[in-house]
Amino acid sequence: MDRMPEDPVMLMSFVNMRLRDGELTLDEFCKDMGMNRDELERRMAVGGFEYNSQANKFW
Protein backbone atom coordinates (compact mmCIF):
# COMPACT_ATOMS: atom_id res chain seq x y z
CA MET A 1 0.00 0.00 0.00
CA ASP A 2 2.99 2.31 -0.37
CA ARG A 3 1.42 3.99 -3.43
CA MET A 4 -1.71 4.85 -1.46
CA PRO A 5 -2.37 8.14 0.34
CA GLU A 6 -1.91 8.01 4.10
CA ASP A 7 -4.59 10.58 4.97
CA PRO A 8 -7.96 8.77 5.40
CA VAL A 9 -9.97 11.33 3.41
CA MET A 10 -7.46 11.35 0.57
CA LEU A 11 -7.38 7.55 0.65
CA MET A 12 -11.18 7.38 0.38
CA SER A 13 -11.14 9.82 -2.51
CA PHE A 14 -8.36 7.89 -4.30
CA VAL A 15 -10.04 4.50 -3.89
CA ASN A 16 -13.49 5.78 -4.91
CA MET A 17 -12.04 7.49 -7.98
CA ARG A 18 -10.32 4.26 -9.06
CA LEU A 19 -13.49 2.23 -8.45
CA ARG A 20 -15.55 4.69 -10.47
CA ASP A 21 -13.17 5.59 -13.30
CA GLY A 22 -11.71 2.12 -13.71
CA GLU A 23 -15.10 0.46 -13.45
CA LEU A 24 -13.56 -1.96 -10.96
CA THR A 25 -15.02 -3.97 -8.12
CA LEU A 26 -13.31 -3.60 -4.77
CA ASP A 27 -11.75 -7.05 -5.19
CA GLU A 28 -10.41 -6.10 -8.65
CA PHE A 29 -9.03 -2.84 -7.26
CA CYS A 30 -7.23 -4.66 -4.45
CA LYS A 31 -5.79 -7.22 -6.85
CA ASP A 32 -4.63 -4.43 -9.19
CA MET A 33 -2.95 -2.63 -6.28
CA GLY A 34 -1.48 -5.85 -4.84
CA MET A 35 -3.16 -5.39 -1.48
CA ASN A 36 -5.34 -7.29 0.93
CA ARG A 37 -9.02 -6.23 0.90
CA ASP A 38 -9.43 -6.79 4.66
CA GLU A 39 -6.45 -4.54 5.37
CA LEU A 40 -7.86 -1.80 3.13
CA GLU A 41 -11.25 -2.02 4.81
CA ARG A 42 -9.61 -1.83 8.26
CA ARG A 43 -7.61 1.18 7.18
CA MET A 44 -10.72 2.89 5.84
CA ALA A 45 -12.64 2.10 9.05
CA VAL A 46 -10.02 4.03 11.03
CA GLY A 47 -11.12 7.09 9.05
CA GLY A 48 -14.77 6.31 9.71
CA PHE A 49 -15.51 4.96 6.21
CA GLU A 50 -17.13 1.71 5.24
CA TYR A 51 -17.64 0.05 1.88
CA ASN A 52 -21.10 -0.08 0.29
CA SER A 53 -21.18 -2.82 -2.32
CA GLN A 54 -24.38 -1.58 -3.96
CA ALA A 55 -22.89 1.85 -4.56
CA ASN A 56 -19.38 0.37 -5.09
CA LYS A 57 -17.76 3.04 -2.96
CA PHE A 58 -16.63 3.94 0.54
CA TRP A 59 -18.58 6.50 2.56
CSV table of C-alpha atoms in Angstrom, one decimal, residues 5-46:
chain,number,residue,atom,x,y,z
A,5,PRO,CA,-2.4,8.1,0.3
A,6,GLU,CA,-1.9,8.0,4.1
A,7,ASP,CA,-4.6,10.6,5.0
A,8,PRO,CA,-8.0,8.8,5.4
A,9,VAL,CA,-10.0,11.3,3.4
A,10,MET,CA,-7.5,11.4,0.6
A,11,LEU,CA,-7.4,7.5,0.7
A,12,MET,CA,-11.2,7.4,0.4
A,13,SER,CA,-11.1,9.8,-2.5
A,14,PHE,CA,-8.4,7.9,-4.3
A,15,VAL,CA,-10.0,4.5,-3.9
A,16,ASN,CA,-13.5,5.8,-4.9
A,17,MET,CA,-12.0,7.5,-8.0
A,18,ARG,CA,-10.3,4.3,-9.1
A,19,LEU,CA,-13.5,2.2,-8.4
A,20,ARG,CA,-15.5,4.7,-10.5
A,21,ASP,CA,-13.2,5.6,-13.3
A,22,GLY,CA,-11.7,2.1,-13.7
A,23,GLU,CA,-15.1,0.5,-13.4
A,24,LEU,CA,-13.6,-2.0,-11.0
A,25,THR,CA,-15.0,-4.0,-8.1
A,26,LEU,CA,-13.3,-3.6,-4.8
A,27,ASP,CA,-11.7,-7.0,-5.2
A,28,GLU,CA,-10.4,-6.1,-8.7
A,29,PHE,CA,-9.0,-2.8,-7.3
A,30,CYS,CA,-7.2,-4.7,-4.4
A,31,LYS,CA,-5.8,-7.2,-6.9
A,32,ASP,CA,-4.6,-4.4,-9.2
A,33,MET,CA,-3.0,-2.6,-6.3
A,34,GLY,CA,-1.5,-5.8,-4.8
A,35,MET,CA,-3.2,-5.4,-1.5
A,36,ASN,CA,-5.3,-7.3,0.9
A,37,ARG,CA,-9.0,-6.2,0.9
A,38,ASP,CA,-9.4,-6.8,4.7
A,39,GLU,CA,-6.4,-4.5,5.4
A,40,LEU,CA,-7.9,-1.8,3.1
A,41,GLU,CA,-11.3,-2.0,4.8
A,42,ARG,CA,-9.6,-1.8,8.3
A,43,ARG,CA,-7.6,1.2,7.2
A,44,MET,CA,-10.7,2.9,5.8
A,45,ALA,CA,-12.6,2.1,9.0
A,46,VAL,CA,-10.0,4.0,11.0
